[in-house]
Amino acid sequence: MSVMLQEIYQQPEAAAVVLEKENASVTALVHELKRRSIQHVIIAARGTSDNAAVYARYLLEIVCGIPVTLAAPSVFTLYGASMQLHHTLVIGISQSGQATDVIQTLSAARAGGALTACITNVPGAPLLEVSDFAMLCRAGEERAVAATKTYTSTLLLIAMLAAHWSNHIGLQQQLQSLPVMYHAMLTLDEQVACCVERYRYMQDCAVLARGVNLATALETALKMTETSYLIAKPYSGADFLHGPIAMVSEGFPVFLFMPNGPTLPGMLELGLKLRERAAEMIVVSRDSSALELARTPIAIPIEVSELLSPLLYIVPGQLWACHLAVARGADPDKPRGLSKVTLTR
Amino acid sequence: MSVMLQEIYQQPEAAAVVLEKENASVTALVHELKRRSIQHVIIAARGTSDNAAVYARYLLEIVCGIPVTLAAPSVFTLYGASMQLHHTLVIGISQSGQATDVIQTLSAARAGGALTACITNVPGAPLLEVSDFAMLCRAGEERAVAATKTYTSTLLLIAMLAAHWSNHIGLQQQLQSLPVMYHAMLTLDEQVACCVERYRYMQDCAVLARGVNLATALETALKMTETSYLIAKPYSGADFLHGPIAMVSEGFPVFLFMPNGPTLPGMLELGLKLRERAAEMIVVSRDSSALELARTPIAIPIEVSELLSPLLYIVPGQLWACHLAVARGADPDKPRGLSKVTLTR
């Protein structure tokens, strides 16, 4: 069993630990956010952490009504910009807590008057030194280069932050069921391991979702690119119609994440357009019309609110990337030329 | 001569008209921005316009010190979020002025107290009805589905806005030379038309840049995907090292935009890493070390400040997409399954 697959299986436990141990740090941060009347959030992150940031931007805007900016670290690190950031929270996300440009961004933001916070898996990491508040992933050491459990722990911390900041009791309650729901999602393992065989020689594909699950599309595509060296292009289903759909010819493989909720009607419409082009669809959904579009349907075994669905819908994406690598003769634990910590000049 | 190529050639004139006729509308907007102490900008756009928005976010943050958020329209259109947006400017960009989700975003932002403005090529378009201020591309009707002249006109309006808002006299002066510099860039046409032959059977490629030219990478990749149906993946050079570089094996084609300026050292380092992997590099630059990395060097014939380079460096990208389509037997004016105006549900 690859380390990556072992770590995918550690997600129920990681979720349980975060729910138990990080409630206090999240509520302490929320207390300060309210005290300082924070009106804007900036998030600095790279790679997988940046995909988590995409989830944060949707969730905080939708649930808390707070506009969220994904930082372009080079604005600070290369161009040396200075910004007035009072009433702004800047969150740095880095699994290792070592991402140099994320640290520099937080440091520059602090100089501009911002409140700073971080999400990291490594207590004592350098990122904590520039952070007024810290939230820990508590996922245990992550050994696989392709991050899985730290990604979902990060999403969980973001969901806890949004739920507490907005006093959204419904979300807070649903979060408690996450460990059980992760166990249910892992029952998809065998099916996914079998499905990937058909895609042994796939050269490229598109991965589509809308709204909060744009993060899921981005992260699934990144996992596939990292472990299987294929060209997986992630898109918002809306942006895909503005040009990129031109790449779809007969048999072109397209992944679609289609949870129930406000994004489903648009995704179904997109699915019909893809069917007209005879695309080969892999659909992750609980909706029967969505699953019927697929050559390879992956039926989600649980009910979850759409706002929290990215925490769970990524699991088949992770399993897919891991098993596909094996099917293609690659080692998911040893991606060609990648290291666990990437430093940006 | 394709319509797309004709429109690429209309860019010097479009720039001259914008500089002459839109100065008044830009300064009127800036007056209001200062009067209302605007502290945050949100931009709503799709497709090519969204790539222009990426340029805007870098430039306004770097030059004006104002944080910029690229809107996720679905936050308003599908999730119905409401935000407090006093002291916020929301800019909608749509060549046609008809993009429904951009219009809805501006309308929702207005309800939240925001000042609204738009950039469009069509006077009288519906987008103007929800905009307190309007800036016009004045590029003449754009007939090719793949937008070119409206993209550069939009970048120019953004640069004028940043230069006036920050009272940056140097930038304001340089902008006056743009029409002449566009003419110089168009002298690359013949060379590009010749170079693309080698890439007749290219199946996929990556397109890389950093900082302000991330917009150039995104737009070049989008043009190639639209007109030539290949999988062109754009990345920030920094993000590329966090995983996606795994896709690069011997001979894998990679475009690099490498203007002089603060992003050059990092891009050169990236170029050396790509050379270790024996990637095939197409380099757009004025720097000799950068050009030496390339199998296909494209030497830029003009000196331009890095902050304005995206307005000009996109020209070889546009020419490349246009000629490559022809070399591959496609018609750049008739992208498969795309229409000029895309409406998002």
XYZ file of C-alpha atoms in Angstrom:
690
model
C 0.000 0.000 0.000
C 1.508 3.340 -1.021
C 2.149 5.987 1.617
C -0.230 8.255 -0.314
C -3.050 5.714 0.027
C -2.276 5.204 3.727
C -2.533 8.930 4.266
C -5.809 9.128 2.351
C -7.093 6.558 4.856
C -5.933 8.674 7.805
C -8.410 11.449 6.977
C -11.279 10.354 9.244
C -8.961 10.407 12.236
C -7.313 13.694 11.274
C -10.763 15.292 11.023
C -11.723 14.005 14.459
C -8.546 15.392 16.035
C -8.969 18.828 14.410
C -12.593 19.043 15.553
C -11.582 18.205 19.097
C -8.342 20.142 19.499
C -8.619 23.217 17.255
C -11.986 24.535 18.330
C -10.304 26.771 20.885
C -7.825 28.319 18.435
C -10.567 28.993 15.880
C -12.841 30.654 18.427
C -9.952 32.762 19.764
C -9.276 34.035 16.241
C -12.970 34.739 15.634
C -13.128 36.729 18.877
C -10.300 38.952 17.590
C -11.867 39.261 14.110
C -15.013 40.655 15.686
C -13.146 42.897 18.110
C -11.156 44.473 15.259
C -14.116 44.645 12.835
C -12.223 42.785 10.135
C -13.821 43.594 6.756
C -11.544 41.902 4.254
C -9.480 38.711 4.082
C -6.345 38.046 2.029
C -4.983 34.495 1.751
C -1.423 33.616 0.728
C -0.665 30.044 -0.336
C 0.933 27.939 -3.076
C 0.100 24.623 -4.704
C -2.328 22.410 -2.784
C -2.664 25.067 -0.073
C -3.730 27.533 -2.753
C -6.513 25.160 -3.757
C -7.641 25.167 -0.124
C -7.542 28.974 -0.306
C -9.976 28.853 -3.238
C -12.445 27.016 -0.995
C -11.873 29.620 1.728
C -12.612 32.488 -0.631
C -15.992 31.029 -1.617
C -17.004 29.938 1.856
C -16.067 33.139 3.676
C -17.725 35.304 1.016
C -20.904 33.214 0.936
C -21.287 32.469 4.635
C -19.651 35.516 6.260
C -20.241 38.157 3.534
C -16.556 39.123 3.734
C -14.689 39.719 0.446
C -11.634 37.484 0.109
C -8.543 38.082 -2.039
C -6.112 35.350 -2.993
C -2.750 37.040 -2.625
C -0.271 37.193 -5.459
C 2.834 36.790 -3.252
C 5.121 38.326 -5.881
C 3.347 41.675 -5.375
C 5.152 41.762 -2.023
C 8.182 39.527 -2.618
C 9.304 40.758 -6.057
C 7.650 44.152 -6.470
C 7.902 45.242 -2.822
C 4.419 46.783 -2.799
C 3.147 48.305 0.415
C -0.551 48.298 1.249
C -2.735 49.770 3.933
C -4.321 46.725 5.532
C -6.098 47.845 8.684
C -9.334 45.870 9.157
C -7.784 43.126 7.021
C -7.008 39.551 8.071
C -4.177 37.905 6.138
C -4.068 34.105 6.360
C -0.995 32.137 5.300
C -1.500 28.468 4.459
C 1.495 26.149 4.201
C 1.535 22.488 5.155
C 5.242 22.673 6.011
C 5.067 26.187 7.444
C 8.232 26.904 5.459
C 6.919 28.508 2.253
C 9.202 31.523 2.029
C 6.930 33.709 -0.078
C 3.944 33.034 2.153
C 6.044 34.042 5.170
C 7.215 37.211 3.388
C 3.642 38.078 2.438
C 2.456 37.802 6.048
C 5.413 39.795 7.213
C 4.720 42.611 4.704
C 1.007 42.524 5.561
C 1.764 42.911 9.261
C 3.866 45.963 8.430
C 0.773 47.364 6.672
C -1.327 46.924 9.811
C -3.012 43.593 9.029
C -3.998 40.934 11.553
C -2.215 37.698 10.558
C -3.083 34.034 11.008
C -1.769 30.780 9.611
C -2.799 27.213 8.905
C 0.049 24.699 9.010
C 0.714 21.085 9.916
C 4.044 21.728 11.624
C 4.026 23.259 15.125
C 7.061 25.480 15.570
C 7.415 26.167 11.815
C 8.795 29.581 10.734
C 5.347 30.640 9.462
C 4.131 30.847 13.060
C 6.617 33.580 13.845
C 4.806 36.053 11.575
C 1.305 34.934 12.609
C -0.790 36.484 15.387
C -2.974 33.372 15.426
C -2.276 29.780 14.381
C -4.526 26.878 13.441
C -2.936 23.446 13.203
C -3.847 20.676 10.753
C -2.940 18.007 13.331
C -2.734 15.409 10.559
C 0.478 13.799 11.764
C 3.572 13.888 9.589
C 2.655 13.831 5.887
C 5.237 11.703 4.068
C 3.777 11.424 0.571
C 4.820 14.292 -1.687
C 1.237 14.576 -2.960
C -0.615 16.198 -0.041
C -3.954 14.624 0.914
C -4.730 14.633 4.633
C -3.271 18.090 5.214
C -5.493 19.404 2.398
C -8.696 18.110 3.984
C -7.588 19.211 7.469
C -7.020 22.688 6.061
C -10.487 22.736 4.484
C -11.941 21.664 7.823
C -10.195 24.497 9.680
C -11.535 26.940 7.085
C -15.053 25.563 7.476
C -14.780 25.858 11.279
C -13.609 29.447 10.899
C -16.516 30.348 8.595
C -19.074 28.563 10.758
C -17.935 30.317 13.949
C -17.392 33.753 12.388
C -20.933 33.711 10.973
C -22.455 31.973 14.029
C -23.823 29.393 11.594
C -25.062 26.713 13.982
C -26.180 24.387 11.171
C -22.689 24.244 9.692
C -21.116 23.799 13.106
C -23.331 20.798 13.756
C -22.750 19.168 10.376
C -18.990 19.403 10.868
C -19.274 17.005 13.800
C -20.351 14.199 11.438
C -17.296 14.554 9.229
C -15.237 11.650 10.611
C -18.135 9.267 9.949
C -18.654 10.716 6.467
C -14.966 10.273 5.609
C -15.278 6.595 6.498
C -18.247 6.337 4.145
C -16.338 8.080 1.331
C -13.460 5.622 1.683
C -15.807 2.782 0.707
C -15.401 4.152 -2.853
C -11.807 2.921 -2.864
C -12.384 -0.423 -4.545
C -14.650 1.006 -7.240
C -12.176 3.770 -8.108
C -9.255 1.311 -8.208
C -11.210 -0.675 -10.790
C -12.415 2.326 -12.876
C -8.981 3.821 -13.468
C -7.867 0.844 -15.594
C -9.831 2.218 -18.537
C -7.783 5.433 -18.352
C -4.346 3.797 -18.383
C -3.400 5.535 -21.643
C -5.325 8.797 -21.202
C -3.046 11.665 -22.206
C -4.993 14.634 -21.008
C -8.322 15.515 -19.494
C -10.351 18.390 -18.115
C -11.684 18.572 -14.546
C -14.762 20.738 -14.022
C -16.838 22.036 -11.135
C -18.522 25.257 -10.067
C -18.745 27.337 -6.922
C -17.183 25.926 -3.765
C -16.073 22.785 -5.609
C -13.819 24.717 -7.958
C -11.281 23.871 -5.240
C -12.087 20.184 -5.754
C -11.491 20.442 -9.502
C -8.203 22.288 -8.994
C -6.966 19.837 -6.391
C -8.003 16.708 -8.324
C -6.244 18.026 -11.423
C -3.126 18.846 -9.412
C -3.036 15.384 -7.811
C -3.337 13.723 -11.236
C -0.638 15.932 -12.722
C 1.678 15.283 -9.775
C 1.329 11.517 -9.622
C 0.440 10.473 -13.161
C 2.204 13.064 -15.347
C -0.823 13.661 -17.484
C -2.172 17.033 -18.490
C -5.248 17.548 -16.326
C -6.794 20.980 -16.840
C -9.110 22.266 -14.123
C -11.795 24.843 -14.892
C -14.826 26.481 -13.461
C -17.694 25.048 -15.484
C -18.646 28.646 -16.336
C -15.188 29.635 -17.574
C -14.947 26.398 -19.559
C -17.702 27.615 -21.895
C -15.711 30.818 -22.557
C -13.211 29.175 -24.877
C -11.673 26.011 -23.452
C -14.619 23.776 -24.428
C -13.092 23.984 -27.929
C -10.556 21.341 -26.792
C -13.292 18.727 -26.397
C -13.606 16.299 -29.280
C -15.116 12.794 -29.388
C -13.861 10.669 -26.510
C -12.080 13.507 -24.703
C -12.165 12.646 -20.997
C -13.842 15.161 -18.691
C -14.259 14.844 -14.920
C -17.273 16.598 -13.457
C -17.984 17.181 -9.776
C -21.732 17.631 -9.496
C -23.011 17.821 -5.919
C -26.612 18.711 -5.193
C -27.164 22.409 -4.599
C -27.192 25.727 -6.436
C -24.449 24.743 -8.898
C -26.150 21.560 -10.121
C -28.475 23.020 -12.828
C -25.583 24.784 -14.587
C -23.386 21.693 -14.354
C -26.170 19.527 -15.826
C -26.481 21.958 -18.735
C -22.736 21.761 -19.247
C -22.936 17.958 -19.127
C -25.497 17.994 -21.951
C -23.215 20.215 -24.070
C -20.374 17.781 -23.445
C -22.597 14.869 -24.446
C -23.339 16.620 -27.751
C -19.589 16.621 -28.352
C -19.389 12.928 -27.400
C -16.993 13.653 -24.544
C -16.233 10.772 -22.183
C -17.532 11.855 -18.803
C -16.473 10.723 -15.350
C -19.105 12.112 -12.977
C -18.846 12.356 -9.185
C -22.338 13.023 -7.887
C -25.339 11.837 -5.921
C -27.830 13.037 -8.520
C -29.196 10.384 -10.867
C -29.474 12.673 -13.947
C -25.866 13.693 -13.426
C -24.659 10.109 -13.038
C -26.571 9.047 -16.166
C -24.427 11.393 -18.266
C -21.312 9.451 -17.332
C -19.428 6.621 -18.974
C -17.871 6.232 -15.502
C -20.275 7.291 -12.741
C -18.988 7.584 -9.174
C -21.991 7.706 -6.857
C -21.425 9.548 -3.589
C -22.714 7.454 -0.657
C -23.568 10.327 1.724
C -25.757 13.421 2.016
C -23.771 16.543 2.789
C -24.554 20.241 2.504
C -23.092 21.654 -0.708
C -21.060 24.206 1.246
C -19.185 21.378 2.993
C -19.098 19.004 0.015
C -15.525 19.973 -1.023
C -14.243 18.379 2.199
C -15.608 15.021 1.029
C -15.872 15.126 -2.776
C -12.110 15.413 -3.006
C -11.727 11.864 -1.628
C -12.603 10.108 -4.925
C -10.284 12.609 -6.647
C -7.431 11.620 -4.339
C -8.155 7.910 -4.751
C -8.332 8.377 -8.522
C -4.942 10.093 -8.705
C -3.343 7.469 -6.461
C -4.724 4.402 -8.267
C -4.248 5.888 -11.725
C -0.549 6.400 -10.998
C -0.216 2.729 -10.087
C -2.206 1.662 -13.161
C 0.167 3.696 -15.324
C 3.216 2.061 -13.798
C 4.238 5.091 -11.750
C 4.890 5.299 -8.016
C 2.477 7.783 -6.430
C 4.937 8.294 -3.567
C 7.793 9.357 -5.815
C 6.604 12.029 -8.249
C 9.286 12.772 -10.818
C 11.353 15.772 -9.736
C 9.148 17.034 -6.916
C 10.086 17.496 -3.294
C 7.806 17.881 -0.295
C 8.859 21.443 0.452
C 9.098 23.887 -2.461
C 10.853 27.178 -1.871
C 9.970 30.111 -4.139
C 12.618 32.637 -4.954
C -5.635 37.154 -44.180
C -7.816 35.930 -41.329
C -10.044 38.378 -39.476
C -8.106 37.519 -36.325
C -4.832 38.614 -37.934
C -6.444 41.785 -39.276
C -7.607 42.638 -35.783
C -4.164 41.938 -34.311
C -2.906 44.545 -36.780
C -5.519 47.068 -35.634
C -3.976 47.306 -32.165
C -1.705 50.323 -32.732
C -4.669 52.362 -33.875
C -6.948 51.139 -31.099
C -4.313 52.158 -28.542
C -4.035 55.622 -30.059
C -7.800 56.131 -29.950
C -8.083 54.984 -26.329
C -5.258 57.279 -25.256
C -6.931 60.209 -26.946
C -10.580 59.649 -26.147
C -10.696 57.856 -22.795
C -8.444 60.062 -20.736
C -11.457 62.052 -19.573
C -13.457 59.025 -18.434
C -10.473 57.584 -16.542
C -9.750 60.841 -14.740
C -13.427 61.286 -13.838
C -13.425 57.833 -12.243
C -10.170 58.532 -10.388
C -11.639 61.757 -9.023
C -14.529 59.787 -7.540
C -12.219 57.042 -6.191
C -10.311 59.646 -4.228
C -13.438 61.467 -3.081
C -14.909 58.233 -1.696
C -11.598 56.945 -0.256
C -11.884 53.652 -2.102
C -9.736 51.059 -0.306
C -10.478 47.836 -2.133
C -11.230 46.781 -5.702
C -13.217 43.772 -6.893
C -13.179 42.810 -10.583
C -15.766 40.611 -12.272
C -14.954 39.119 -15.675
C -14.868 35.861 -17.659
C -12.533 34.379 -20.253
C -10.201 36.854 -21.950
C -11.567 39.691 -19.824
C -10.666 37.693 -16.734
C -7.080 37.513 -17.965
C -7.130 41.302 -18.258
C -8.430 41.348 -14.681
C -5.353 39.402 -13.573
C -3.194 42.199 -14.961
C -5.360 44.742 -13.154
C -4.953 42.985 -9.837
C -1.151 43.064 -10.042
C -0.903 46.592 -11.359
C -3.353 48.206 -8.940
C -1.801 46.395 -5.976
C 1.767 47.251 -6.987
C 1.268 50.803 -8.204
C -1.674 51.988 -6.094
C -1.235 49.793 -2.982
C -4.906 48.824 -3.179
C -5.819 45.154 -2.609
C -7.727 43.675 -5.547
C -10.056 40.684 -5.517
C -11.045 38.775 -8.637
C -14.736 38.112 -8.076
C -16.171 34.644 -8.190
C -19.454 35.673 -9.841
C -21.264 32.545 -8.615
C -20.940 33.831 -5.046
C -23.560 36.399 -6.048
C -25.363 34.681 -8.931
C -25.785 31.160 -7.528
C -25.295 31.548 -3.791
C -26.960 34.966 -3.453
C -24.356 36.247 -0.983
C -24.650 39.803 0.272
C -21.579 41.798 1.215
C -20.896 45.158 2.766
C -18.934 46.978 0.078
C -18.632 50.621 1.118
C -15.215 51.979 0.128
C -15.069 49.277 -2.558
C -14.904 49.768 -6.318
C -16.325 46.893 -8.360
C -15.221 46.815 -12.009
C -17.015 44.659 -14.575
C -15.083 43.791 -17.739
C -16.917 42.390 -20.754
C -16.015 43.020 -24.376
C -19.644 42.596 -25.425
C -21.075 44.238 -22.331
C -23.563 41.387 -22.226
C -21.987 38.915 -19.783
C -24.966 38.139 -17.574
C -23.033 37.073 -14.492
C -20.794 40.136 -14.629
C -23.896 42.329 -14.818
C -25.479 40.473 -11.880
C -22.291 40.837 -9.846
C -22.192 44.602 -10.374
C -25.855 44.865 -9.576
C -25.413 42.919 -6.296
C -22.325 44.952 -5.432
C -24.233 48.197 -5.925
C -26.871 46.946 -3.532
C -24.053 46.401 -1.015
C -22.932 50.023 -1.332
C -20.095 49.652 -3.856
C -19.066 52.144 -6.490
C -19.307 50.396 -9.889
C -17.442 50.859 -13.165
C -17.109 48.899 -16.370
C -14.800 48.332 -19.307
C -16.545 47.308 -22.518
C -16.212 47.677 -26.270
C -19.906 48.223 -26.931
C -21.420 51.634 -26.100
C -25.003 51.169 -24.963
C -24.450 47.566 -23.758
C -26.510 46.339 -20.790
C -23.409 46.370 -18.550
C -23.436 50.179 -18.626
C -26.825 50.252 -16.916
C -25.345 48.902 -13.665
C -22.133 50.967 -13.881
C -21.602 54.376 -12.276
C -18.606 54.938 -14.582
C -17.731 53.487 -17.985
C -14.461 53.138 -19.889
C -14.696 52.165 -23.561
C -12.226 49.964 -25.472
C -12.910 51.913 -28.695
C -11.416 49.045 -30.706
C -14.102 48.992 -33.361
C -16.282 45.932 -33.824
C -14.359 42.761 -32.975
C -15.414 40.051 -35.424
C -12.995 37.232 -34.645
C -14.233 34.943 -31.865
C -10.744 34.969 -30.328
C -10.472 38.440 -28.770
C -7.237 40.329 -29.427
C -7.629 44.099 -29.847
C -10.268 44.387 -27.118
C -7.884 42.564 -24.749
C -5.041 45.041 -25.284
C -7.409 48.019 -25.189
C -8.687 46.743 -21.844
C -5.128 46.428 -20.506
C -4.448 49.964 -21.648
C -7.499 51.325 -19.820
C -6.345 49.490 -16.688
C -2.849 50.943 -17.005
C -4.302 54.442 -17.467
C -6.447 53.940 -14.376
C -3.456 52.799 -12.281
C -1.202 55.580 -13.583
C -3.742 58.302 -12.816
C -4.925 56.887 -9.476
C -1.320 56.741 -8.229
C -0.270 60.001 -9.925
C 2.528 57.991 -11.547
C 3.822 60.472 -14.124
C 6.434 58.032 -15.496
C 3.774 55.470 -16.389
C 1.511 58.134 -17.864
C 4.313 59.276 -20.155
C 5.313 55.794 -21.285
C 1.734 55.038 -22.239
C 1.924 57.718 -24.913
C 4.506 55.644 -26.830
C 2.286 52.595 -27.020
C 1.015 53.016 -30.587
C 4.606 53.183 -31.862
C 5.612 50.188 -29.757
C 2.688 48.137 -31.115
C 3.933 48.819 -34.636
C 7.376 47.564 -33.607
C 5.918 44.417 -32.048
C 4.041 43.614 -35.251
C 7.358 43.284 -37.073
C 7.585 39.893 -35.297
C 4.789 38.606 -37.505
C 6.902 36.989 -40.204
C 9.246 35.298 -37.735
C 6.366 33.862 -35.706
C 4.605 32.625 -38.853
C 7.752 30.728 -39.698
C 8.464 29.357 -36.190
C 5.054 27.765 -35.673
C 5.679 25.187 -38.435
C 7.833 23.159 -36.071
C 4.877 22.886 -33.665
C 2.360 21.585 -36.216
C 1.889 18.325 -34.293
C 2.411 19.592 -30.743
C -0.286 18.074 -28.546
C 0.114 20.051 -25.377
C 2.345 22.653 -23.827
C 2.810 24.814 -20.766
C 2.895 28.623 -20.814
C 4.790 30.282 -17.957
C 5.373 33.790 -16.628
C 5.496 35.576 -13.301
C 4.092 38.743 -11.800
C 2.229 41.089 -14.133
C 2.810 38.780 -17.110
C 0.850 35.957 -15.539
C -1.937 37.619 -17.537
C 0.152 37.144 -20.704
C 0.624 33.435 -19.979
C -3.078 32.960 -19.282
C -4.124 34.829 -22.415
C -1.595 33.134 -24.717
C -2.704 29.723 -23.457
C -6.357 30.641 -23.920
C -5.770 31.877 -27.496
C -3.941 28.650 -28.392
C -6.651 26.492 -26.840
C -9.378 28.454 -28.628
C -7.873 28.473 -32.084
C -5.677 25.361 -32.222
C -7.469 22.892 -29.928
C -4.345 21.910 -28.100
C -3.955 21.649 -24.369
C -1.998 24.749 -23.358
C -1.608 25.007 -19.594
C -0.753 28.419 -18.166
C 1.018 28.748 -14.827
C 2.774 31.216 -12.634
C 6.420 30.182 -12.795
C 6.344 29.932 -8.995
C 3.281 27.682 -8.862
C 4.708 25.525 -11.633
C 7.461 24.332 -9.298
C 4.833 23.259 -6.734
C 3.818 20.135 -8.622
C 3.049 20.756 -12.289
C 6.711 20.658 -13.380
C 6.297 16.884 -13.044
C 4.564 16.944 -16.448
C 7.768 18.026 -18.195
C 9.701 15.248 -19.879
C 12.237 15.430 -22.715
C 10.998 17.583 -25.569
C 7.922 18.861 -23.731
C 7.189 22.329 -25.154
C 7.184 25.213 -22.688
C 6.545 28.886 -23.499
C 8.242 31.388 -21.221
C 7.613 35.119 -21.094
C 10.746 36.669 -19.624
C 10.774 40.475 -19.688
C 13.495 42.400 -17.930
C 12.593 43.382 -14.391
C 12.072 41.907 -10.936
C 10.648 38.621 -12.226
C 13.591 37.809 -14.530
C 15.974 36.136 -12.023
C 13.318 33.645 -10.893
C 12.303 32.922 -14.482
C 15.932 32.304 -15.474
C 16.274 29.830 -12.600
C 13.123 28.108 -13.796
C 14.545 28.035 -17.328
C 17.645 26.224 -16.078
C 15.492 23.635 -14.293
C 13.573 23.103 -17.516
C 16.817 22.696 -19.438
C 17.883 19.946 -17.003
C 14.692 18.146 -17.999
C 15.464 18.744 -21.675
C 12.236 20.654 -22.195
C 11.815 22.430 -25.527
C 11.636 26.130 -24.714
C 10.033 28.940 -26.680
C 11.237 32.144 -24.999
C 9.816 35.633 -25.492
C 12.350 38.060 -24.078
C 14.840 40.824 -24.650
C 17.455 39.290 -22.335
C 20.231 37.361 -24.040
C 20.637 34.706 -21.297
C 16.916 34.072 -21.477
C 16.905 33.803 -25.262
C 19.876 31.423 -25.178
C 17.802 28.891 -23.232
C 15.392 28.598 -26.124
C 15.095 26.233 -29.064
C 12.830 28.948 -30.458
C 13.812 32.420 -29.239
C 11.528 35.371 -29.946
C 13.498 38.554 -29.350
C 11.423 41.568 -28.343
C 12.393 44.614 -30.444
C 11.516 47.327 -27.897
C 12.371 48.525 -24.381
C 9.325 48.796 -22.152
C 8.885 49.067 -18.398
C 8.053 45.645 -16.946
C 4.803 46.985 -15.471
C 3.561 47.803 -18.985
C 5.140 44.819 -20.731
C 1.924 42.726 -20.692
C 0.352 45.228 -23.116
C 3.042 44.336 -25.674
C 4.358 40.866 -24.864
C 0.941 39.422 -25.649
C 1.381 40.351 -29.328
C 3.720 37.420 -30.172
C 1.317 35.197 -28.202
C -1.598 36.352 -30.352
C 0.413 35.964 -33.564
C 1.520 32.508 -32.448
C -2.035 31.326 -31.781
C -3.247 32.733 -35.086
C -0.480 31.272 -37.266
C -0.374 27.958 -35.421
C -4.073 27.463 -36.127
C -3.419 27.945 -39.843
C -0.363 25.642 -39.736
C -2.535 22.967 -38.152
C -5.181 23.281 -40.835
C -7.699 25.063 -38.631
C -9.444 28.375 -39.266
C -8.581 30.829 -36.486
C -11.798 32.729 -37.227
C -14.042 29.741 -36.689
C -13.156 28.047 -33.402
C -15.053 24.803 -33.035
C -18.199 25.314 -30.976
C -17.478 28.793 -29.649
C -19.527 31.911 -30.103
C -18.503 35.516 -29.613
C -20.843 36.101 -26.682
C -21.029 33.448 -23.967
C -23.867 33.653 -21.475
C -23.368 32.013 -18.086
C -26.356 30.563 -16.312
